[in-house]
Amino acid sequence: MKIVVLTGSPHKEGTTDLLASEYAREATDKGHELIRFDTAHMDIHPCIGCDYCRQNDGICIYRDDMKMISDELEDADAVVFVTPLYYFGMTAQLKTVIDRFYATNIALRSTPKKAYLIAAGADEDDWAMDGLKAHFITMCRYMKWEEMGSVLGLGLSVREDALESDYLRQVRDLAYKIE
Ligand SMILES: Cc1cc2nc3c(=O)[nH]c(=O)nc-3n(C[C@H](O)[C@H](O)[C@H](O)COP(=O)(O)O)c2cc1C
């Protein structure tokens, strides 16, 4: 199975990097092909809604790093979104990538994919992930992607918190069960 992992944190060695790395290790150990994009460290311009792509066969007016992601997403079987919680949603960096799906919307919606969400936030309130989860489910429904599961880590302010938590095991399980 070909898995594309899209991370959204600006921290190169932060909490969600640990969760994404753990996921990737388990999935590759199982023999899956996995390609990871750390979107916060890529050159990806926000969509400006100009509709240039609508008149130009899905080619975006911005010739930036989004092309690399779009090319890999085309034939991916699964997409894993990994983000720290920023004001109870995903980071702007990850959302920027999702907005850029617009150019290749038809192709993305017509190729079946499994979708997973991995997130970490500092809060411990049981409602802290509600907004993010609802957005993810709604997006999957629209994209016609199968929403397969999530690991939503609460009480994770820094990487060390995740190291001591059960969330690493949960992320490994998520990767182990992918098929
Ligand atoms: C701008 C900003 C906004 C944040 N908003 C939230 C939030 O709404 N809820 C929460 O629980 N944690 C919030 N946090 C904390 C991060 O989600 C948390 O520290 C996370 O572990 C960071 O992961 P990372 O190291 O992978 O970036 C915020 C952090 C920043 C910098």
Short mmCIF file of N, CA and C and ligand atoms in Angstrom, two decimals:
data_model
loop_
_atom_site.label_atom_id
_atom_site.label_comp_id
_atom_site.label_asym_id
_atom_site.label_seq_id
_atom_site.Cartn_x
_atom_site.Cartn_y
_atom_site.Cartn_z
N MET A 1 0.83 -1.19 0.00
CA MET A 1 0.00 0.00 0.00
C MET A 1 0.88 1.26 0.00
N LYS A 2 0.48 2.26 -0.77
CA LYS A 2 1.24 3.52 -0.79
C LYS A 2 0.59 4.54 0.15
N ILE A 3 1.37 4.99 1.11
CA ILE A 3 0.87 5.90 2.15
C ILE A 3 1.58 7.25 2.03
N VAL A 4 0.79 8.32 1.96
CA VAL A 4 1.37 9.67 2.00
C VAL A 4 1.07 10.27 3.38
N VAL A 5 2.13 10.69 4.06
CA VAL A 5 2.00 11.32 5.38
C VAL A 5 2.23 12.82 5.20
N LEU A 6 1.26 13.62 5.65
CA LEU A 6 1.38 15.08 5.59
C LEU A 6 1.43 15.63 7.00
N THR A 7 2.58 16.15 7.40
CA THR A 7 2.68 16.71 8.75
C THR A 7 2.54 18.24 8.67
N GLY A 8 2.12 18.84 9.79
CA GLY A 8 1.85 20.28 9.75
C GLY A 8 2.56 21.12 10.78
N SER A 9 3.49 20.52 11.53
CA SER A 9 4.14 21.30 12.59
C SER A 9 5.39 22.02 12.11
N PRO A 10 5.59 23.24 12.61
CA PRO A 10 6.86 23.92 12.32
C PRO A 10 8.01 23.38 13.16
N HIS A 11 7.71 22.59 14.21
CA HIS A 11 8.78 22.01 15.03
C HIS A 11 9.36 20.77 14.35
N LYS A 12 10.65 20.84 14.03
CA LYS A 12 11.26 19.70 13.32
C LYS A 12 11.37 18.47 14.21
N GLU A 13 11.54 18.70 15.50
CA GLU A 13 11.63 17.56 16.41
C GLU A 13 10.67 17.73 17.57
N GLY A 14 9.43 18.05 17.23
CA GLY A 14 8.42 18.27 18.26
C GLY A 14 7.59 17.03 18.55
N THR A 15 6.46 17.27 19.14
CA THR A 15 5.56 16.20 19.57
C THR A 15 5.04 15.38 18.38
N THR A 16 4.51 16.09 17.40
CA THR A 16 3.89 15.36 16.29
C THR A 16 4.92 14.71 15.38
N ASP A 17 6.15 15.25 15.37
CA ASP A 17 7.22 14.58 14.62
C ASP A 17 7.45 13.19 15.21
N LEU A 18 7.42 13.11 16.53
CA LEU A 18 7.62 11.81 17.19
C LEU A 18 6.50 10.83 16.80
N LEU A 19 5.26 11.33 16.83
CA LEU A 19 4.13 10.46 16.49
C LEU A 19 4.20 10.04 15.02
N ALA A 20 4.54 11.00 14.15
CA ALA A 20 4.63 10.69 12.71
C ALA A 20 5.75 9.69 12.45
N SER A 21 6.88 9.87 13.13
CA SER A 21 8.02 8.97 12.93
C SER A 21 7.69 7.56 13.40
N GLU A 22 7.01 7.49 14.52
CA GLU A 22 6.63 6.18 15.05
C GLU A 22 5.68 5.47 14.08
N TYR A 23 4.74 6.24 13.56
CA TYR A 23 3.80 5.71 12.57
C TYR A 23 4.57 5.19 11.35
N ALA A 24 5.47 6.03 10.84
CA ALA A 24 6.22 5.70 9.62
C ALA A 24 7.06 4.44 9.82
N ARG A 25 7.69 4.33 10.99
CA ARG A 25 8.55 3.17 11.25
C ARG A 25 7.72 1.88 11.21
N GLU A 26 6.58 1.92 11.88
CA GLU A 26 5.74 0.72 11.92
C GLU A 26 5.21 0.37 10.52
N ALA A 27 4.77 1.39 9.80
CA ALA A 27 4.18 1.14 8.47
C ALA A 27 5.24 0.61 7.50
N THR A 28 6.44 1.17 7.54
CA THR A 28 7.48 0.70 6.62
C THR A 28 7.98 -0.69 7.02
N ASP A 29 8.02 -0.93 8.33
CA ASP A 29 8.38 -2.28 8.80
C ASP A 29 7.40 -3.33 8.26
N LYS A 30 6.17 -2.90 8.11
CA LYS A 30 5.14 -3.82 7.59
C LYS A 30 5.22 -3.96 6.08
N GLY A 31 6.10 -3.20 5.45
CA GLY A 31 6.32 -3.34 4.02
C GLY A 31 5.58 -2.34 3.15
N HIS A 32 4.93 -1.37 3.79
CA HIS A 32 4.23 -0.35 2.99
C HIS A 32 5.22 0.67 2.44
N GLU A 33 4.84 1.25 1.29
CA GLU A 33 5.62 2.36 0.75
C GLU A 33 5.10 3.64 1.42
N LEU A 34 5.98 4.41 2.01
CA LEU A 34 5.52 5.61 2.73
C LEU A 34 6.34 6.83 2.31
N ILE A 35 5.63 7.89 1.98
CA ILE A 35 6.29 9.14 1.61
C ILE A 35 5.79 10.22 2.56
N ARG A 36 6.73 10.88 3.22
CA ARG A 36 6.35 11.89 4.22
C ARG A 36 6.72 13.29 3.72
N PHE A 37 5.77 14.20 3.85
CA PHE A 37 6.03 15.60 3.55
C PHE A 37 5.83 16.44 4.80
N ASP A 38 6.88 17.14 5.23
CA ASP A 38 6.76 18.06 6.35
C ASP A 38 6.39 19.42 5.78
N THR A 39 5.10 19.67 5.71
CA THR A 39 4.59 20.79 4.89
C THR A 39 5.03 22.16 5.41
N ALA A 40 5.30 22.25 6.71
CA ALA A 40 5.71 23.54 7.27
C ALA A 40 7.10 23.94 6.79
N HIS A 41 7.82 23.00 6.21
CA HIS A 41 9.18 23.29 5.74
C HIS A 41 9.27 23.22 4.22
N MET A 42 8.11 23.38 3.60
CA MET A 42 8.08 23.37 2.14
C MET A 42 7.60 24.73 1.65
N ASP A 43 7.86 24.98 0.39
CA ASP A 43 7.43 26.24 -0.22
C ASP A 43 6.04 26.02 -0.85
N ILE A 44 5.01 26.34 -0.08
CA ILE A 44 3.64 26.10 -0.56
C ILE A 44 2.81 27.36 -0.31
N HIS A 45 2.39 27.96 -1.40
CA HIS A 45 1.65 29.21 -1.32
C HIS A 45 0.17 28.94 -1.02
N PRO A 46 -0.47 29.76 -0.23
CA PRO A 46 -1.92 29.56 0.00
C PRO A 46 -2.73 29.75 -1.28
N CYS A 47 -3.80 28.98 -1.42
CA CYS A 47 -4.72 29.14 -2.55
C CYS A 47 -5.32 30.54 -2.49
N ILE A 48 -5.37 31.19 -3.66
CA ILE A 48 -5.98 32.53 -3.70
C ILE A 48 -7.33 32.49 -4.42
N GLY A 49 -7.80 31.29 -4.72
CA GLY A 49 -9.14 31.17 -5.32
C GLY A 49 -9.27 31.86 -6.67
N CYS A 50 -8.19 31.90 -7.44
CA CYS A 50 -8.21 32.62 -8.72
C CYS A 50 -8.87 31.81 -9.83
N ASP A 51 -9.01 30.51 -9.58
CA ASP A 51 -9.61 29.58 -10.55
C ASP A 51 -8.78 29.41 -11.83
N TYR A 52 -7.51 29.81 -11.79
CA TYR A 52 -6.61 29.54 -12.92
C TYR A 52 -6.60 28.05 -13.22
N CYS A 53 -6.60 27.24 -12.15
CA CYS A 53 -6.55 25.78 -12.32
C CYS A 53 -7.78 25.25 -13.06
N ARG A 54 -8.90 25.93 -12.90
CA ARG A 54 -10.13 25.49 -13.56
C ARG A 54 -10.05 25.69 -15.08
N GLN A 55 -9.27 26.67 -15.48
CA GLN A 55 -9.14 26.92 -16.93
C GLN A 55 -7.89 26.27 -17.52
N ASN A 56 -7.08 25.63 -16.67
CA ASN A 56 -5.78 25.12 -17.14
C ASN A 56 -5.53 23.68 -16.71
N ASP A 57 -6.53 22.85 -16.91
CA ASP A 57 -6.37 21.40 -16.67
C ASP A 57 -5.82 21.05 -15.30
N GLY A 58 -6.22 21.77 -14.28
CA GLY A 58 -5.81 21.43 -12.92
C GLY A 58 -4.40 21.88 -12.57
N ILE A 59 -3.83 22.73 -13.41
CA ILE A 59 -2.48 23.24 -13.08
C ILE A 59 -2.64 24.54 -12.28
N CYS A 60 -1.99 24.59 -11.15
CA CYS A 60 -2.10 25.76 -10.27
C CYS A 60 -1.23 26.90 -10.80
N ILE A 61 -1.68 28.11 -10.52
CA ILE A 61 -0.90 29.29 -10.95
C ILE A 61 0.45 29.35 -10.22
N TYR A 62 0.49 28.73 -9.03
CA TYR A 62 1.74 28.69 -8.27
C TYR A 62 2.53 27.42 -8.59
N ARG A 63 3.70 27.57 -9.14
CA ARG A 63 4.56 26.41 -9.45
C ARG A 63 5.51 26.22 -8.27
N ASP A 64 4.98 25.66 -7.20
CA ASP A 64 5.79 25.52 -5.99
C ASP A 64 5.82 24.04 -5.56
N ASP A 65 6.16 23.80 -4.32
CA ASP A 65 6.36 22.42 -3.85
C ASP A 65 5.07 21.59 -3.78
N MET A 66 3.93 22.24 -3.93
CA MET A 66 2.67 21.50 -3.87
C MET A 66 2.60 20.43 -4.96
N LYS A 67 3.27 20.71 -6.07
CA LYS A 67 3.28 19.75 -7.19
C LYS A 67 3.82 18.39 -6.73
N MET A 68 4.87 18.41 -5.89
CA MET A 68 5.45 17.13 -5.40
C MET A 68 4.40 16.34 -4.62
N ILE A 69 3.64 17.06 -3.79
CA ILE A 69 2.62 16.40 -2.98
C ILE A 69 1.50 15.87 -3.87
N SER A 70 1.02 16.71 -4.77
CA SER A 70 -0.09 16.31 -5.66
C SER A 70 0.28 15.07 -6.47
N ASP A 71 1.52 15.05 -6.97
CA ASP A 71 1.96 13.90 -7.78
C ASP A 71 1.91 12.60 -6.97
N GLU A 72 2.33 12.68 -5.71
CA GLU A 72 2.34 11.47 -4.87
C GLU A 72 0.93 11.09 -4.42
N LEU A 73 0.09 12.10 -4.22
CA LEU A 73 -1.27 11.81 -3.76
C LEU A 73 -2.10 11.09 -4.83
N GLU A 74 -1.76 11.40 -6.07
CA GLU A 74 -2.54 10.87 -7.19
C GLU A 74 -2.82 9.37 -7.05
N ASP A 75 -1.77 8.58 -6.81
CA ASP A 75 -1.95 7.13 -6.75
C ASP A 75 -1.77 6.59 -5.32
N ALA A 76 -1.88 7.47 -4.34
CA ALA A 76 -1.75 7.00 -2.94
C ALA A 76 -3.00 6.22 -2.54
N ASP A 77 -2.78 5.19 -1.73
CA ASP A 77 -3.92 4.42 -1.20
C ASP A 77 -4.41 5.01 0.12
N ALA A 78 -3.51 5.68 0.82
CA ALA A 78 -3.87 6.22 2.13
C ALA A 78 -3.17 7.55 2.37
N VAL A 79 -3.84 8.42 3.09
CA VAL A 79 -3.27 9.73 3.47
C VAL A 79 -3.38 9.85 4.98
N VAL A 80 -2.26 10.21 5.60
CA VAL A 80 -2.24 10.39 7.05
C VAL A 80 -1.93 11.85 7.35
N PHE A 81 -2.87 12.52 8.00
CA PHE A 81 -2.70 13.92 8.37
C PHE A 81 -2.18 13.97 9.81
N VAL A 82 -1.08 14.67 10.00
CA VAL A 82 -0.48 14.74 11.35
C VAL A 82 -0.31 16.21 11.72
N THR A 83 -0.92 16.61 12.82
CA THR A 83 -0.86 18.04 13.16
C THR A 83 -0.87 18.29 14.66
N PRO A 84 -0.14 19.31 15.09
CA PRO A 84 -0.40 19.79 16.45
C PRO A 84 -1.73 20.55 16.45
N LEU A 85 -2.36 20.62 17.59
CA LEU A 85 -3.61 21.37 17.71
C LEU A 85 -3.26 22.85 17.85
N TYR A 86 -3.73 23.66 16.93
CA TYR A 86 -3.53 25.11 17.00
C TYR A 86 -4.90 25.76 17.06
N TYR A 87 -5.21 26.37 18.17
CA TYR A 87 -6.54 26.97 18.38
C TYR A 87 -7.65 26.00 17.96
N PHE A 88 -7.49 24.78 18.43
CA PHE A 88 -8.49 23.71 18.32
C PHE A 88 -8.76 23.26 16.89
N GLY A 89 -7.80 23.51 16.02
CA GLY A 89 -7.86 23.00 14.66
C GLY A 89 -6.48 22.55 14.24
N MET A 90 -6.34 22.27 12.93
CA MET A 90 -5.02 21.91 12.42
C MET A 90 -4.20 23.19 12.22
N THR A 91 -2.91 23.04 11.97
CA THR A 91 -2.09 24.23 11.73
C THR A 91 -2.41 24.83 10.36
N ALA A 92 -2.12 26.11 10.24
CA ALA A 92 -2.34 26.80 8.96
C ALA A 92 -1.50 26.16 7.85
N GLN A 93 -0.32 25.66 8.22
CA GLN A 93 0.56 25.07 7.21
C GLN A 93 -0.10 23.84 6.57
N LEU A 94 -0.71 23.00 7.40
CA LEU A 94 -1.37 21.80 6.86
C LEU A 94 -2.65 22.19 6.11
N LYS A 95 -3.37 23.15 6.66
CA LYS A 95 -4.61 23.59 6.00
C LYS A 95 -4.30 24.20 4.63
N THR A 96 -3.15 24.85 4.53
CA THR A 96 -2.75 25.44 3.24
C THR A 96 -2.62 24.35 2.17
N VAL A 97 -2.06 23.23 2.56
CA VAL A 97 -1.93 22.10 1.62
C VAL A 97 -3.32 21.58 1.23
N ILE A 98 -4.18 21.45 2.20
CA ILE A 98 -5.53 20.93 1.91
C ILE A 98 -6.27 21.89 0.98
N ASP A 99 -6.15 23.18 1.22
CA ASP A 99 -6.81 24.14 0.32
C ASP A 99 -6.28 24.00 -1.11
N ARG A 100 -5.03 23.64 -1.22
CA ARG A 100 -4.45 23.49 -2.57
C ARG A 100 -4.90 22.20 -3.25
N PHE A 101 -5.61 21.33 -2.54
CA PHE A 101 -6.23 20.16 -3.20
C PHE A 101 -7.18 20.64 -4.30
N TYR A 102 -7.66 21.88 -4.13
CA TYR A 102 -8.65 22.46 -5.04
C TYR A 102 -8.30 22.27 -6.52
N ALA A 103 -7.03 22.43 -6.85
CA ALA A 103 -6.62 22.34 -8.26
C ALA A 103 -6.83 20.94 -8.83
N THR A 104 -6.64 19.93 -7.99
CA THR A 104 -6.75 18.54 -8.46
C THR A 104 -7.95 17.84 -7.80
N ASN A 105 -8.92 18.63 -7.45
CA ASN A 105 -10.09 18.15 -6.71
C ASN A 105 -10.77 16.94 -7.36
N ILE A 106 -11.00 17.03 -8.64
CA ILE A 106 -11.77 15.97 -9.31
C ILE A 106 -10.99 14.67 -9.24
N ALA A 107 -9.70 14.73 -9.55
CA ALA A 107 -8.87 13.51 -9.51
C ALA A 107 -8.79 12.96 -8.09
N LEU A 108 -8.61 13.84 -7.12
CA LEU A 108 -8.48 13.36 -5.74
C LEU A 108 -9.77 12.72 -5.24
N ARG A 109 -10.89 13.28 -5.66
CA ARG A 109 -12.18 12.75 -5.20
C ARG A 109 -12.57 11.46 -5.91
N SER A 110 -11.94 11.20 -7.02
CA SER A 110 -12.34 10.00 -7.77
C SER A 110 -11.35 8.85 -7.61
N THR A 111 -10.34 9.03 -6.78
CA THR A 111 -9.43 7.91 -6.49
C THR A 111 -9.61 7.53 -5.02
N PRO A 112 -10.15 6.34 -4.75
CA PRO A 112 -10.44 5.96 -3.38
C PRO A 112 -9.19 5.98 -2.50
N LYS A 113 -9.35 6.55 -1.32
CA LYS A 113 -8.23 6.60 -0.38
C LYS A 113 -8.74 6.38 1.03
N LYS A 114 -7.86 5.84 1.82
CA LYS A 114 -8.14 5.74 3.24
C LYS A 114 -7.49 6.95 3.91
N ALA A 115 -8.15 7.50 4.93
CA ALA A 115 -7.60 8.70 5.57
C ALA A 115 -7.50 8.50 7.08
N TYR A 116 -6.41 9.02 7.63
CA TYR A 116 -6.13 8.88 9.07
C TYR A 116 -5.73 10.25 9.61
N LEU A 117 -6.02 10.45 10.89
CA LEU A 117 -5.65 11.71 11.54
C LEU A 117 -4.86 11.42 12.81
N ILE A 118 -3.72 12.08 12.94
CA ILE A 118 -2.92 11.99 14.17
C ILE A 118 -2.71 13.43 14.65
N ALA A 119 -3.04 13.69 15.91
CA ALA A 119 -2.92 15.06 16.42
C ALA A 119 -2.42 15.05 17.85
N ALA A 120 -1.84 16.18 18.25
CA ALA A 120 -1.38 16.34 19.63
C ALA A 120 -1.70 17.75 20.10
N GLY A 121 -2.23 17.85 21.29
CA GLY A 121 -2.51 19.17 21.86
C GLY A 121 -2.13 19.18 23.33
N ALA A 122 -1.92 20.36 23.85
CA ALA A 122 -1.51 20.49 25.26
C ALA A 122 -2.69 20.30 26.22
N ASP A 123 -3.86 20.71 25.80
CA ASP A 123 -5.04 20.62 26.67
C ASP A 123 -5.36 19.18 27.04
N GLU A 124 -6.04 19.05 28.19
CA GLU A 124 -6.48 17.71 28.59
C GLU A 124 -7.99 17.56 28.54
N ASP A 125 -8.70 18.64 28.21
CA ASP A 125 -10.16 18.58 28.16
C ASP A 125 -10.62 17.59 27.09
N ASP A 126 -11.66 16.81 27.42
CA ASP A 126 -12.07 15.77 26.47
C ASP A 126 -12.72 16.34 25.21
N TRP A 127 -13.03 17.64 25.23
CA TRP A 127 -13.64 18.25 24.04
C TRP A 127 -12.59 18.95 23.15
N ALA A 128 -11.34 18.94 23.58
CA ALA A 128 -10.32 19.74 22.89
C ALA A 128 -10.17 19.38 21.40
N MET A 129 -10.40 18.13 21.06
CA MET A 129 -10.20 17.70 19.66
C MET A 129 -11.50 17.69 18.84
N ASP A 130 -12.61 18.11 19.45
CA ASP A 130 -13.90 17.99 18.76
C ASP A 130 -13.93 18.74 17.41
N GLY A 131 -13.43 19.97 17.42
CA GLY A 131 -13.46 20.77 16.19
C GLY A 131 -12.60 20.16 15.09
N LEU A 132 -11.40 19.76 15.46
CA LEU A 132 -10.48 19.15 14.50
C LEU A 132 -11.07 17.86 13.92
N LYS A 133 -11.62 17.04 14.81
CA LYS A 133 -12.19 15.75 14.39
C LYS A 133 -13.37 15.98 13.44
N ALA A 134 -14.23 16.93 13.78
CA ALA A 134 -15.40 17.21 12.94
C ALA A 134 -14.97 17.68 11.56
N HIS A 135 -13.96 18.53 11.52
CA HIS A 135 -13.45 19.02 10.24
C HIS A 135 -12.91 17.86 9.40
N PHE A 136 -12.13 17.01 10.05
CA PHE A 136 -11.52 15.88 9.35
C PHE A 136 -12.60 14.95 8.77
N ILE A 137 -13.58 14.63 9.59
CA ILE A 137 -14.66 13.73 9.13
C ILE A 137 -15.41 14.36 7.96
N THR A 138 -15.70 15.64 8.07
CA THR A 138 -16.44 16.33 7.00
C THR A 138 -15.62 16.37 5.72
N MET A 139 -14.32 16.65 5.87
CA MET A 139 -13.46 16.71 4.69
C MET A 139 -13.40 15.35 4.00
N CYS A 140 -13.26 14.28 4.80
CA CYS A 140 -13.21 12.93 4.22
C CYS A 140 -14.50 12.60 3.48
N ARG A 141 -15.60 13.01 4.08
CA ARG A 141 -16.90 12.74 3.44
C ARG A 141 -16.97 13.42 2.08
N TYR A 142 -16.54 14.67 2.04
CA TYR A 142 -16.56 15.42 0.78
C TYR A 142 -15.59 14.80 -0.24
N MET A 143 -14.40 14.44 0.22
CA MET A 143 -13.39 13.90 -0.69
C MET A 143 -13.70 12.47 -1.13
N LYS A 144 -14.70 11.87 -0.50
CA LYS A 144 -15.06 10.47 -0.74
C LYS A 144 -13.92 9.54 -0.33
N TRP A 145 -13.19 9.97 0.70
CA TRP A 145 -12.13 9.14 1.27
C TRP A 145 -12.69 8.46 2.50
N GLU A 146 -12.22 7.24 2.72
CA GLU A 146 -12.71 6.46 3.84
C GLU A 146 -11.99 6.88 5.13
N GLU A 147 -12.74 7.39 6.07
CA GLU A 147 -12.15 7.82 7.34
C GLU A 147 -11.91 6.58 8.19
N MET A 148 -10.62 6.28 8.42
CA MET A 148 -10.27 4.97 8.99
C MET A 148 -9.89 5.00 10.46
N GLY A 149 -9.60 6.18 10.98
CA GLY A 149 -9.24 6.21 12.39
C GLY A 149 -8.34 7.36 12.74
N SER A 150 -8.18 7.55 14.03
CA SER A 150 -7.36 8.67 14.47
C SER A 150 -6.72 8.37 15.82
N VAL A 151 -5.63 9.07 16.07
CA VAL A 151 -5.03 9.10 17.41
C VAL A 151 -4.96 10.57 17.79
N LEU A 152 -5.69 10.95 18.82
CA LEU A 152 -5.79 12.36 19.21
C LEU A 152 -5.21 12.51 20.60
N GLY A 153 -3.97 12.94 20.65
CA GLY A 153 -3.23 12.98 21.91
C GLY A 153 -3.52 14.24 22.73
N LEU A 154 -4.07 14.03 23.91
CA LEU A 154 -4.34 15.14 24.84
C LEU A 154 -3.20 15.24 25.86
N GLY A 155 -3.02 16.42 26.41
CA GLY A 155 -2.01 16.61 27.46
C GLY A 155 -0.59 16.50 26.95
N LEU A 156 -0.40 16.78 25.67
CA LEU A 156 0.94 16.67 25.08
C LEU A 156 1.46 18.06 24.71
N SER A 157 2.19 18.66 25.61
CA SER A 157 2.73 20.00 25.35
C SER A 157 4.03 19.92 24.58
N VAL A 158 4.83 18.94 24.93
CA VAL A 158 6.14 18.79 24.29
C VAL A 158 6.40 17.31 23.99
N ARG A 159 7.42 17.11 23.18
CA ARG A 159 7.78 15.75 22.72
C ARG A 159 7.91 14.75 23.88
N GLU A 160 8.51 15.21 24.97
CA GLU A 160 8.74 14.30 26.11
C GLU A 160 7.42 13.78 26.67
N ASP A 161 6.37 14.61 26.62
CA ASP A 161 5.06 14.16 27.11
C ASP A 161 4.58 12.96 26.29
N ALA A 162 4.81 13.02 24.99
CA ALA A 162 4.37 11.93 24.11
C ALA A 162 5.18 10.66 24.38
N LEU A 163 6.49 10.87 24.66
CA LEU A 163 7.36 9.72 24.94
C LEU A 163 6.86 8.90 26.12
N GLU A 164 6.30 9.61 27.10
CA GLU A 164 5.84 8.94 28.31
C GLU A 164 4.39 8.49 28.22
N SER A 165 3.75 8.73 27.08
CA SER A 165 2.31 8.44 26.98
C SER A 165 2.04 7.12 26.27
N ASP A 166 0.75 6.75 26.27
CA ASP A 166 0.32 5.55 25.56
C ASP A 166 0.08 5.84 24.06
N TYR A 167 0.18 7.13 23.70
CA TYR A 167 -0.16 7.48 22.31
C TYR A 167 0.81 6.88 21.29
N LEU A 168 2.04 6.63 21.70
CA LEU A 168 3.00 6.01 20.77
C LEU A 168 2.51 4.62 20.38
N ARG A 169 2.04 3.89 21.36
CA ARG A 169 1.50 2.55 21.09
C ARG A 169 0.27 2.65 20.18
N GLN A 170 -0.59 3.64 20.45
CA GLN A 170 -1.80 3.81 19.64
C GLN A 170 -1.46 4.12 18.19
N VAL A 171 -0.42 4.93 18.00
CA VAL A 171 0.01 5.28 16.65
C VAL A 171 0.58 4.04 15.94
N ARG A 172 1.35 3.25 16.68
CA ARG A 172 1.90 2.01 16.08
C ARG A 172 0.76 1.08 15.68
N ASP A 173 -0.26 0.99 16.53
CA ASP A 173 -1.43 0.15 16.23
C ASP A 173 -2.12 0.62 14.95
N LEU A 174 -2.26 1.93 14.84
CA LEU A 174 -2.92 2.51 13.67
C LEU A 174 -2.17 2.10 12.40
N ALA A 175 -0.84 2.18 12.47
CA ALA A 175 -0.02 1.82 11.32
C ALA A 175 -0.06 0.31 11.08
N TYR A 176 -0.08 -0.45 12.14
CA TYR A 176 -0.06 -1.91 12.02
C TYR A 176 -1.31 -2.42 11.32
N LYS A 177 -2.44 -1.74 11.64
CA LYS A 177 -3.73 -2.23 11.13
C LYS A 177 -4.02 -1.79 9.70
N ILE A 178 -3.22 -0.88 9.17
CA ILE A 178 -3.51 -0.36 7.83
C ILE A 178 -3.35 -1.46 6.79
N GLU A 179 -4.33 -1.58 5.92
CA GLU A 179 -4.22 -2.59 4.84
C GLU A 179 -5.18 -2.27 3.70
C1 LIG B 1 0.06 28.85 18.10
C2 LIG B 1 -0.24 27.68 19.00
C3 LIG B 1 -1.56 27.35 19.24
C4 LIG B 1 -1.87 26.26 20.06
N1 LIG B 1 -3.19 25.96 20.28
C5 LIG B 1 -3.50 24.90 21.06
C6 LIG B 1 -4.87 24.57 21.27
O1 LIG B 1 -5.79 25.19 20.79
N2 LIG B 1 -5.14 23.51 22.08
C7 LIG B 1 -4.14 22.76 22.65
O2 LIG B 1 -4.45 21.79 23.34
N3 LIG B 1 -2.83 23.05 22.43
C8 LIG B 1 -2.50 24.10 21.65
N4 LIG B 1 -1.16 24.40 21.40
C9 LIG B 1 -0.11 23.50 21.93
C10 LIG B 1 0.41 22.50 20.90
O3 LIG B 1 -0.64 21.84 20.22
C11 LIG B 1 1.28 21.45 21.60
O4 LIG B 1 2.33 22.08 22.27
C12 LIG B 1 1.84 20.39 20.66
O5 LIG B 1 2.45 19.36 21.41
C13 LIG B 1 2.88 20.95 19.69
O6 LIG B 1 3.27 19.93 18.81
P1 LIG B 1 4.55 20.07 17.86
O7 LIG B 1 5.76 20.13 18.75
O8 LIG B 1 4.52 18.87 17.00
O9 LIG B 1 4.37 21.34 17.08
C14 LIG B 1 -0.82 25.49 20.63
C15 LIG B 1 0.51 25.83 20.37
C16 LIG B 1 0.80 26.93 19.57
C17 LIG B 1 2.25 27.29 19.30
#
